[in-house]
Short mmCIF file of C-alpha atoms in Angstrom, two decimals:
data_model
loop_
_atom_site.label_atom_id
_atom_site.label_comp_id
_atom_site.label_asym_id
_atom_site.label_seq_id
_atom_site.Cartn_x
_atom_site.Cartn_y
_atom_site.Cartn_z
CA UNK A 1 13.61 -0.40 48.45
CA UNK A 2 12.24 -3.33 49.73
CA UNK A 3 9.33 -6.23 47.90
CA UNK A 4 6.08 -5.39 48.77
CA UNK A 5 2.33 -5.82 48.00
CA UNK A 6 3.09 -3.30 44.30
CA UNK A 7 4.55 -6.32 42.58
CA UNK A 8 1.70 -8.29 42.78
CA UNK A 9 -0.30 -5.23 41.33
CA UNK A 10 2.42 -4.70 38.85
CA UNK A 11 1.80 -8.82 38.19
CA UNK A 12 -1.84 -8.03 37.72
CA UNK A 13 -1.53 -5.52 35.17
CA UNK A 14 1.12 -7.48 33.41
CA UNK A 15 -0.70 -10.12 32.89
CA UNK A 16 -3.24 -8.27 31.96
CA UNK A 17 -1.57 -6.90 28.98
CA UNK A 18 -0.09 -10.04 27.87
CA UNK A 19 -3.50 -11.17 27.41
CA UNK A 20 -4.72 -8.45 26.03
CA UNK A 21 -1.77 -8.45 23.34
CA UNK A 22 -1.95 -12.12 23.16
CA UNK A 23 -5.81 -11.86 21.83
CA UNK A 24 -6.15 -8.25 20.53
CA UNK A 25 -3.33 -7.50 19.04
CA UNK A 26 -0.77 -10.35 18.16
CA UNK A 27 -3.40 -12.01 15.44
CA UNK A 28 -4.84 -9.59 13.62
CA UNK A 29 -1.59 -7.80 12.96
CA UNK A 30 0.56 -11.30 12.12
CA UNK A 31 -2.44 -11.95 9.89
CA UNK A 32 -1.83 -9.14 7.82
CA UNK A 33 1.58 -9.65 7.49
CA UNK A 34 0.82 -13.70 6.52
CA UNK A 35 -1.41 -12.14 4.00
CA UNK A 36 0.74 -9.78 2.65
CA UNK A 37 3.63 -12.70 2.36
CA UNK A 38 0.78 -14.88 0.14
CA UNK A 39 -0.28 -11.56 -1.85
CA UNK A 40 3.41 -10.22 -2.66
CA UNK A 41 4.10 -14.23 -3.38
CA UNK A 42 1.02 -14.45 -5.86
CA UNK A 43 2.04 -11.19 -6.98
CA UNK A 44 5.50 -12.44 -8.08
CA UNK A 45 4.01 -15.76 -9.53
CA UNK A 46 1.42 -13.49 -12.26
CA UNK A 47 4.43 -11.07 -12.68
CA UNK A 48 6.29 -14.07 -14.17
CA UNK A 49 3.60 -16.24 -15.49
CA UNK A 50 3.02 -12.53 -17.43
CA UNK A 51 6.84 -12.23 -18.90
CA UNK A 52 6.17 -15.96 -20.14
CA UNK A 53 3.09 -15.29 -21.91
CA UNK A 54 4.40 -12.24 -23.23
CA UNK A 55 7.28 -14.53 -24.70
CA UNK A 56 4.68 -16.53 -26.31
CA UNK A 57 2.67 -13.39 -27.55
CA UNK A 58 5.89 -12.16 -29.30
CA UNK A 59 6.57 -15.49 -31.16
CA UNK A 60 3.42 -15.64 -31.75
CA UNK A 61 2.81 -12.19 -33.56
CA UNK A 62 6.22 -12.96 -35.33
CA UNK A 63 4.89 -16.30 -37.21
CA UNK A 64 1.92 -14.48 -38.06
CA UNK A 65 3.52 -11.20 -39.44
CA UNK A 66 6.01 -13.60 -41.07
CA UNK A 67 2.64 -15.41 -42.62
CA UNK A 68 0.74 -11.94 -43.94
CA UNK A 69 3.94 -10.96 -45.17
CA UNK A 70 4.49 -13.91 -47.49
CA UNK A 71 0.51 -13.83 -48.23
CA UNK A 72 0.98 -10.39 -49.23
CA UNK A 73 3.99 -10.62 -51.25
CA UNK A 74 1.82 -13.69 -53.15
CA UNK A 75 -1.18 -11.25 -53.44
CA UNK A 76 0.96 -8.58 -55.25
CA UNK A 77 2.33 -11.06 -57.35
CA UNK A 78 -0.75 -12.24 -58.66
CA UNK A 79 -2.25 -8.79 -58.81
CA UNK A 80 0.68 -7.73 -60.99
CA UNK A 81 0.30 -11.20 -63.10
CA UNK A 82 -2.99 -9.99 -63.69
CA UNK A 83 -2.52 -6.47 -64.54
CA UNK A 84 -0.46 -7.87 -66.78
CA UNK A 85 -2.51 -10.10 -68.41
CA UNK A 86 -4.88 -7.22 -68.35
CA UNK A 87 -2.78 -5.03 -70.33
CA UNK A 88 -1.76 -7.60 -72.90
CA UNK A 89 -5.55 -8.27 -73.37
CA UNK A 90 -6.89 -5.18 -73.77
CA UNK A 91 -3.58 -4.49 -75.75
CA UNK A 92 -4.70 -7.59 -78.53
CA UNK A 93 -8.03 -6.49 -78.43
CA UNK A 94 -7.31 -2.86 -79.29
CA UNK A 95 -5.33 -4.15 -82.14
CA UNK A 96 -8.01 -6.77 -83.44
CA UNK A 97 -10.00 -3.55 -83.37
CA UNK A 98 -8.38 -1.44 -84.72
CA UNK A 99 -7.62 -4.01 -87.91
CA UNK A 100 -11.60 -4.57 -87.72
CA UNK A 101 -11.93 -0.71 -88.36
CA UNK A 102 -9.26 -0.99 -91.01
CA UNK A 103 -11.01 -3.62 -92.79
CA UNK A 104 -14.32 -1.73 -92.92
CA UNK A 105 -12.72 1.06 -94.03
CA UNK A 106 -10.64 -0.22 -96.19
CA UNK A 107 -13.75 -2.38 -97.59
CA UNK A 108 -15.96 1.16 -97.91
CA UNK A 109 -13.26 2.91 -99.72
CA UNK A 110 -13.50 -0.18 -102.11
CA UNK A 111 -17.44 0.23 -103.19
CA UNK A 112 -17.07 3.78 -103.07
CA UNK A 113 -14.27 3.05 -105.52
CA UNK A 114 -16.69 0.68 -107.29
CA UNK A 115 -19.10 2.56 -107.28
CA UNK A 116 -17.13 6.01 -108.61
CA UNK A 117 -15.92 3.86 -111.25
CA UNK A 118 -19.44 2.84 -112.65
CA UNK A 119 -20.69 6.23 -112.24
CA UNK A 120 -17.68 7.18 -114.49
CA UNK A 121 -17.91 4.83 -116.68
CA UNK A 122 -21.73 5.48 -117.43
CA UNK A 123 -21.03 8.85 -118.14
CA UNK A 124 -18.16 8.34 -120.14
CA UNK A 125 -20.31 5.90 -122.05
CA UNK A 126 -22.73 8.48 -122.37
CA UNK A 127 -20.15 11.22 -123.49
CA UNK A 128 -18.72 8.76 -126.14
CA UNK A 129 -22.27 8.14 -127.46
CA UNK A 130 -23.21 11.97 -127.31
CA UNK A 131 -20.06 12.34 -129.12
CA UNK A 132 -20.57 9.65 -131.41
CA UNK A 133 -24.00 10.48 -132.17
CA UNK A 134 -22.27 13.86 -133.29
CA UNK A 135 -20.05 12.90 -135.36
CA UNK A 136 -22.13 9.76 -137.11
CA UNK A 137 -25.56 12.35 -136.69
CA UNK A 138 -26.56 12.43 -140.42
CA UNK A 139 -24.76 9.08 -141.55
CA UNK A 140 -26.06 6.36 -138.69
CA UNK A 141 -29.70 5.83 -138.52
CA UNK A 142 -30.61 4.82 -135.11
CA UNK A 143 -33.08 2.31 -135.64
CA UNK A 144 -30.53 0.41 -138.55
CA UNK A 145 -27.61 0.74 -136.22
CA UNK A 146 -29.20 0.04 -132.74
CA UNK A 147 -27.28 -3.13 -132.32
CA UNK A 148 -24.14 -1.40 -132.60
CA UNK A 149 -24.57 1.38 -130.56
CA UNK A 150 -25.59 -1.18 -128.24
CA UNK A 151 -22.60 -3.46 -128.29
CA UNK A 152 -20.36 -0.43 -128.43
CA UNK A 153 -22.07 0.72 -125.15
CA UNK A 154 -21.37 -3.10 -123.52
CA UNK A 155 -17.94 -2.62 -124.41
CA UNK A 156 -17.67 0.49 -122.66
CA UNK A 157 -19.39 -0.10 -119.80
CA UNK B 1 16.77 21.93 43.19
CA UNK B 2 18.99 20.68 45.43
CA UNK B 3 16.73 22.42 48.55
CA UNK B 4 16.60 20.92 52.15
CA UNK B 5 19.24 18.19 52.72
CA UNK B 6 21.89 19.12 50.22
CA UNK B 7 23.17 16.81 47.41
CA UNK B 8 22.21 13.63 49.64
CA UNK B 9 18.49 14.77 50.46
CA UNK B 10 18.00 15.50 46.75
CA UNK B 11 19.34 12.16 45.74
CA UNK B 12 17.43 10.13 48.51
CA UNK B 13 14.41 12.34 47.78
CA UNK B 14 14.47 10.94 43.88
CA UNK B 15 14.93 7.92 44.74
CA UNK B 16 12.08 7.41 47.48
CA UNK B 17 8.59 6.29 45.79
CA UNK B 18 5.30 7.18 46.35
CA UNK B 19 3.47 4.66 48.40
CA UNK B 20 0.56 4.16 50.64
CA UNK B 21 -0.15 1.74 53.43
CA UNK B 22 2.29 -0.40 55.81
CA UNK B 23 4.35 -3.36 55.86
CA UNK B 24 4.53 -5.69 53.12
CA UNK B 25 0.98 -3.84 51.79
CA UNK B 26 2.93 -1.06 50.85
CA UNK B 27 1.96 -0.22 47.30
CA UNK B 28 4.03 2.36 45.30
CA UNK B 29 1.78 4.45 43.59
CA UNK B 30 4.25 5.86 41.29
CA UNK B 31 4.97 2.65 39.91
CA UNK B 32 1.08 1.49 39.20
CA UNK B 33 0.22 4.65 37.85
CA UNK B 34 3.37 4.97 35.64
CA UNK B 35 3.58 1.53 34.43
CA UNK B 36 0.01 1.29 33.69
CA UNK B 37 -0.09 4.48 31.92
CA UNK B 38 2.51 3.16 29.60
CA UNK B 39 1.15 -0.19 29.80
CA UNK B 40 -1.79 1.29 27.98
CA UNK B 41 -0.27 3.34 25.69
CA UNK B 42 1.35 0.00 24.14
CA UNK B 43 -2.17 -1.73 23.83
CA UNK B 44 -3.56 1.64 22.64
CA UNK B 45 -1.34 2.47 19.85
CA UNK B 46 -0.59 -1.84 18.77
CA UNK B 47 -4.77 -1.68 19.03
CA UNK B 48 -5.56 1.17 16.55
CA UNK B 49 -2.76 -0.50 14.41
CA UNK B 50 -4.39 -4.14 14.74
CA UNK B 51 -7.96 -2.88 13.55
CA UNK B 52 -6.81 -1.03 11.18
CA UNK B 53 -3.99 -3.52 9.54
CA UNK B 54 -4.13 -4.41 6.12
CA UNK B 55 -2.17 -6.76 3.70
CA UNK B 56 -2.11 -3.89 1.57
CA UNK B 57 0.19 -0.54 1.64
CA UNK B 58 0.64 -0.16 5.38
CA UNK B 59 0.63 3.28 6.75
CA UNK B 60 3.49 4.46 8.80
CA UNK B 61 1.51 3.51 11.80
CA UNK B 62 1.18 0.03 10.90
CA UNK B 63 4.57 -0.15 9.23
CA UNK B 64 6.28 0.89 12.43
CA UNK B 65 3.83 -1.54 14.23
CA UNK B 66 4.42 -4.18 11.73
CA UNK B 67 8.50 -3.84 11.90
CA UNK B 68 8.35 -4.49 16.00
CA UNK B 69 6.34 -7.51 15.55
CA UNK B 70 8.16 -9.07 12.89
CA UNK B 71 11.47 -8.31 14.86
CA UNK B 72 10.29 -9.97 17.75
CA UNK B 73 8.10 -12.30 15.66
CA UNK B 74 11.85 -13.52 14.57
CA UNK B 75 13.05 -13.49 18.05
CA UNK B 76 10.75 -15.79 19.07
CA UNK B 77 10.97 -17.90 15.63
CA UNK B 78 14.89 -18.14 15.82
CA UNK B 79 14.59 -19.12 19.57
CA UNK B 80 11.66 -21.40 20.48
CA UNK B 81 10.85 -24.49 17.63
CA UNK B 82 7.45 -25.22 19.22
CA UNK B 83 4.27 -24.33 18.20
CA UNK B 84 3.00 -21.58 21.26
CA UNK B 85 -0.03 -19.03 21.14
CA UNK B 86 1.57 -17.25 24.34
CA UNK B 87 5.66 -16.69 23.54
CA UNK B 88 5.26 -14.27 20.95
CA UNK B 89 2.93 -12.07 22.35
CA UNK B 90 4.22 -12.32 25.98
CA UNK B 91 7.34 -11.19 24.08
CA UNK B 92 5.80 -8.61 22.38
CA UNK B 93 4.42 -7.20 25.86
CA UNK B 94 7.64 -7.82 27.38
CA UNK B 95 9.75 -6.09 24.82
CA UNK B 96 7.28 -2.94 24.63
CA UNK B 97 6.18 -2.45 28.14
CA UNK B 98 9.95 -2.50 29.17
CA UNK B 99 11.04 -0.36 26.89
CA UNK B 100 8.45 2.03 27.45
CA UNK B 101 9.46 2.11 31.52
CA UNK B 102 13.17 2.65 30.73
CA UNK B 103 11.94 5.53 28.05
CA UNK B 104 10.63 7.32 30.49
CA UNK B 105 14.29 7.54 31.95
CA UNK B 106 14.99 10.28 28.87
CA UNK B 107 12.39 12.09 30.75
CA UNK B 108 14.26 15.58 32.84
CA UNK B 109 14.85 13.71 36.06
CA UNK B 110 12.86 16.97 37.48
CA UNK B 111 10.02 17.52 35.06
CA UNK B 112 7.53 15.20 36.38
CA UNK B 113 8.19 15.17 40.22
CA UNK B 114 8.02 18.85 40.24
CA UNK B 115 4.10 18.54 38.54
CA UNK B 116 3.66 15.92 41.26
CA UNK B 117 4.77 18.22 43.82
CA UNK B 118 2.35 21.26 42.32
CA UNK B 119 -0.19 18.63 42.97
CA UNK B 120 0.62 17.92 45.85
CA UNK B 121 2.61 14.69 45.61
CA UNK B 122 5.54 14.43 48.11
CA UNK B 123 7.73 11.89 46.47
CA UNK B 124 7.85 10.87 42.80
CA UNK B 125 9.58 8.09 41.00
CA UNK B 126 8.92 8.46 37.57
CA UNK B 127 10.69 4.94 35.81
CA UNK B 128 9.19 1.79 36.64
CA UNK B 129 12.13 -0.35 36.32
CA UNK B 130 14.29 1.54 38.82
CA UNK B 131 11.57 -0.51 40.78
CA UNK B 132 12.32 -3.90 42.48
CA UNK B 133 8.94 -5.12 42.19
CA UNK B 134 7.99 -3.68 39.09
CA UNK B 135 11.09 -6.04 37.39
CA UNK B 136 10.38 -8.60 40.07
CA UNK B 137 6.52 -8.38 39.26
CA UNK B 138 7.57 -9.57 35.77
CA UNK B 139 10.56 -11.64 35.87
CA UNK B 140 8.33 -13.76 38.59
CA UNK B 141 5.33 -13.83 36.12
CA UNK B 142 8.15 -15.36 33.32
CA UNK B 143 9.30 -17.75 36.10
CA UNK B 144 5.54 -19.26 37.09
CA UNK B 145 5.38 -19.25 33.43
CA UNK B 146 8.65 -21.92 33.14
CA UNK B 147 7.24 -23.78 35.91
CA UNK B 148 3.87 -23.97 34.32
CA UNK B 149 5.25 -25.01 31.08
CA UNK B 150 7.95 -27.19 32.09
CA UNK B 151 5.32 -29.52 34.31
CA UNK B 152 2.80 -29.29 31.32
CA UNK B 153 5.59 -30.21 28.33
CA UNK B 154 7.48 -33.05 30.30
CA UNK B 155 4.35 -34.00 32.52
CA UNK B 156 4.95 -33.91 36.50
CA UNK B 157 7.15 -37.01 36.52
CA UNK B 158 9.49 -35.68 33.73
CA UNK B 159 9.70 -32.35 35.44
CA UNK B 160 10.87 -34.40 38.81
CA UNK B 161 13.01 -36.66 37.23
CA UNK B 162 14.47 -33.50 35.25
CA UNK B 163 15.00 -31.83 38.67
CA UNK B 164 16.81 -34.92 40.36
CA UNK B 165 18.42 -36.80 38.02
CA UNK B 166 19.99 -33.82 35.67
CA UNK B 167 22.81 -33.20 35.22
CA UNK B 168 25.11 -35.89 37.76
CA UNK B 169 22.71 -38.95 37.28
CA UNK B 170 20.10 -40.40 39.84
CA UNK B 171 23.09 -41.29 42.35
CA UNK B 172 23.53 -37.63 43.10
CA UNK B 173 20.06 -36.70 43.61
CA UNK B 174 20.15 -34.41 46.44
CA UNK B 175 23.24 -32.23 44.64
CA UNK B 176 21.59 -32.57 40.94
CA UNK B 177 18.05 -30.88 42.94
CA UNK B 178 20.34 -28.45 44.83
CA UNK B 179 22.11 -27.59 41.42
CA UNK B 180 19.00 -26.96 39.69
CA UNK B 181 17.09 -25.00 42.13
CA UNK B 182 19.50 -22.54 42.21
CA UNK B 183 19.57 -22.74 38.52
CA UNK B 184 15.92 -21.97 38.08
CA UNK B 185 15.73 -19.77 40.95
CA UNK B 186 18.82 -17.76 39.23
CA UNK B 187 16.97 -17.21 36.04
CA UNK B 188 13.57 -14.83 37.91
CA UNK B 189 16.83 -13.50 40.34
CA UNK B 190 19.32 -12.51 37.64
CA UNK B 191 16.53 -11.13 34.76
CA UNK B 192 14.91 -8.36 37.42
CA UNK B 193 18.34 -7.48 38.89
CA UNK B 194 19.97 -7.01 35.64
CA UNK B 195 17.12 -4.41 34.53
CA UNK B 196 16.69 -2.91 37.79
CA UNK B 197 20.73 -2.43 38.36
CA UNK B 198 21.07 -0.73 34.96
CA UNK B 199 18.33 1.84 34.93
CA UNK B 200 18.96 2.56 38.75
CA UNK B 201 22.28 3.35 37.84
CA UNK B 202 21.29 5.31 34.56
CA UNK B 203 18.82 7.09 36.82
CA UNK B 204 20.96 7.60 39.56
CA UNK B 205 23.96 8.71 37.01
CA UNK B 206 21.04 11.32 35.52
CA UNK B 207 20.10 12.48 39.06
CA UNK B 208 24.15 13.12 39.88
CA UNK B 209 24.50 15.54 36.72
CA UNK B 210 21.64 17.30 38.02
CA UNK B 211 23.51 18.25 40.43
CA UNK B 212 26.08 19.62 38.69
CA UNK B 213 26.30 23.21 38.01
CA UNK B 214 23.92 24.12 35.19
CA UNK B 215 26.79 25.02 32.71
CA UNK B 216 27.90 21.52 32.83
CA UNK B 217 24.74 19.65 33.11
CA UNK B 218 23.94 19.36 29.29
CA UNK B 219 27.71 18.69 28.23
CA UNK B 220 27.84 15.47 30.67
CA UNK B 221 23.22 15.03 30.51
CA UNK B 222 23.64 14.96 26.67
CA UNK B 223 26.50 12.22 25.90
CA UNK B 224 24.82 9.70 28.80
CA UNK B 225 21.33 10.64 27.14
CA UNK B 226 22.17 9.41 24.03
CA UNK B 227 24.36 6.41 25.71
CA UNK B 228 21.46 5.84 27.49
CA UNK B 229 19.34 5.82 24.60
CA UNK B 230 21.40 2.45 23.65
CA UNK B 231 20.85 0.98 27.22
CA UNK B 232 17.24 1.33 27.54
CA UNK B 233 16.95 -0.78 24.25
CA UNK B 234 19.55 -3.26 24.76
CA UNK B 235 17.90 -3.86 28.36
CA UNK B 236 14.30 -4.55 27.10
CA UNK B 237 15.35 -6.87 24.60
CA UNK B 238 17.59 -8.84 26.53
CA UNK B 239 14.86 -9.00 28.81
CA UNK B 240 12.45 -10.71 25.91
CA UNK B 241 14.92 -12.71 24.82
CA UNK B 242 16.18 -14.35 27.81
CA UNK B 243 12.02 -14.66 28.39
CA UNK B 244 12.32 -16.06 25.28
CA UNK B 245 15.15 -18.53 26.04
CA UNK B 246 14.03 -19.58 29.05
CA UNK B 247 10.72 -20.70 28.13
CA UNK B 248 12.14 -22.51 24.71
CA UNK B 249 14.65 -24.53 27.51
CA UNK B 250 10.95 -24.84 29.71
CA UNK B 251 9.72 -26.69 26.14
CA UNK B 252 11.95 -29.05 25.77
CA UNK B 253 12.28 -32.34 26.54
CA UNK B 254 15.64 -34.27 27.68
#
């Protein structure tokens, strides 16, 4: 139990290792930990700087639904307007149309009318002369009465 | 186990180191080879974990690695203001290498001097701290190293005038130099005795129950095992921190 030459051997070797530590091993290992502070502190900064922006984003997409919401609401609006407008046309032109087609018809059925008329009348005219020319066979002489028969037949047709 | 000699030779026979040579060039084998064994395990294992570290996910390695370093790191930060590339990792070594020596008191107080004694080895004293000059060897390094820093901080004529003129004044020169030698002399004295005194007395208390009847060994071996578990710790880091201390007082200037 006594001091001898093994503590300046054991003074070697510790100084030894507190260089060793002291250039090996201190550093590199507080450098990681530095850099792991900085990288966990940036870390935290972009987690927040992220919740802000999302923030923003949110507004953001709120204004703009708000905005195609009211541009849509306008859009169907105007659509319907139109439609509308649409219908009422194509409603007035149907009818224009369809008094067009009366018309025509209506003006057809006239000259056929006319027309039946004139038919009927030349044969009546005829009939009545036939008839006439019957009756008056022996007592009317054509060519003395011609200008009767003819104003008879004027007044028939 | 207790062979020639009874209970006293087994004791003595524990406690007696390996050594070579005569005189004051006595060196205790058992003490080198022990504390440099352990001394490299520490650089080994904090060297794989220093190439290796990473800012990212640390392994458990480096996380284990990582947790002693910051502990001390905040030792050393809570302690000592300055700016120093040496505290830290002299407290690092300190703290490790110290523990490590009074771990190997958990060791069976039988296990390794009975492989020494297969090989041949007569005497074996396995914990490096039960050692005067293994806690000398370092408390002695710590006190060059207040010497050194208190001449370099304060300059040689502050470090004088510190040693004369503190704490009575320069009228009481003689006193105030007596005072303080014994004050810095006390620090190197009081840090190797304190870890010697309490692992030679865990070691010894270890070597006593060995003695004991091997029914009772583990009921008295287990309870100061895990007591001792608490000591080993507590020692080592009061050791770095009073290294710590010392060499923040070395720093400053009155």
């Amino acid at each position: 139990m006594s001091i001898n030459a093994t503590l300046i051997g054991q003074m070697i070797t510790f100084s030894l290792l507190v260089w060793l530590t002291m250039k090996y091993i201190w550093p590199p290992i507080i450098a990681a930990l530095e850099e792991r502070k900085v990288k966990i502190a940036e870390g935290l900064a972009a987690a927040e700087r992220g919740q802000e922006e999302i923030k923003l984003a949110e507004k953001k997409a709120k204004t703009v639904l708000k905005e195609a919401k009211e541009k849509s609401a306008e859009i169907i609006g105007s659509a319907q307007k139109r439609a509308n407008e649409l219908v009422e046309e194509s409603k007035m032109q149907a009818q224009k149309e369809g008094e067009r087609l009366l018309e025509a018809a209506k003006a057809q059925i006239e000259q056929e009318m006319l027309q039946a008329r004139e038919n009927l009348r030349k044969e009546v005219s005829a009939l009545a002369l036939r008839a006439a020319e019957q009756i008056l066979k022996e007592e009317i002489d054509k060519a003395k009465h011609q200008d009767l028969l003819n104003r008879t037949a004027e007044q028939l047709g | 186990m207790a062979s020639e000699g009874g209970a006293t030779g087994y004791i003595v026979h524990h406690l007696t180191p390996l050594s070579v040579g005569e005189g004051f060039w006595t060196l205790h084998l058992d003490t080198l080879f022990f504390s440099a064994v352990l001394g490299c395990l520490f650089i080994w294992f904090f060297k794989s974990v220093a190439e290796r570290a990473t800012s990212g996910v640390p392994g458990l390695a480096q996380n284990f690695a990582e947790m002693i370093v910051e502990f001390v790191d905040t030792q050393v930060k809570d302690t000592f203001h300055g700016r120093s590339e040496l505290i830290a990792p002299l407290a690092l070594t300190i703290f490790c290498w110290v523990f490590l020596w009074n771990a190997m008191d958990m060791l069976p107080v039988d296990l390794l001097p009975m492989i020494g004694s297969l090989m041949g080895m007569e005497y074996m004293r396995v914990v490096p701290s039960t050692d005067l000059n293994g806690t000398f060897a370092l408390s002695l390094s710590v006190f060059f190293l207040i010497f050194f820093y208190s001449i370099k901080v304060k300059g040689i004529f502050g470090f004088i005038k510190e040693m004369t003129c503190t704490p009575f004044g320069p009228w009481l020169m003689p006193f105030n130099l007596m005072l303080k030698v014994v004050e810095e002399l006390a620090k190197p004295i009081s840090l190797a005795l304190r870890l010697f005194g309490n692992l030679y007395a865990g070691e010894l208390v270890f070597i006593l129950i060995a003695l004991l009847p091997p029914v009772v060994q583990p009921l008295l071996g287990f309870p100061w095992a895990i007591f001792h578990i608490l000591v080993i710790t507590l020692q080592a880091f009061i050791f770095m921190v009073l290294t710590i201390v010392y060499l923040s007082l070395a720093h400053e200037d009155h």
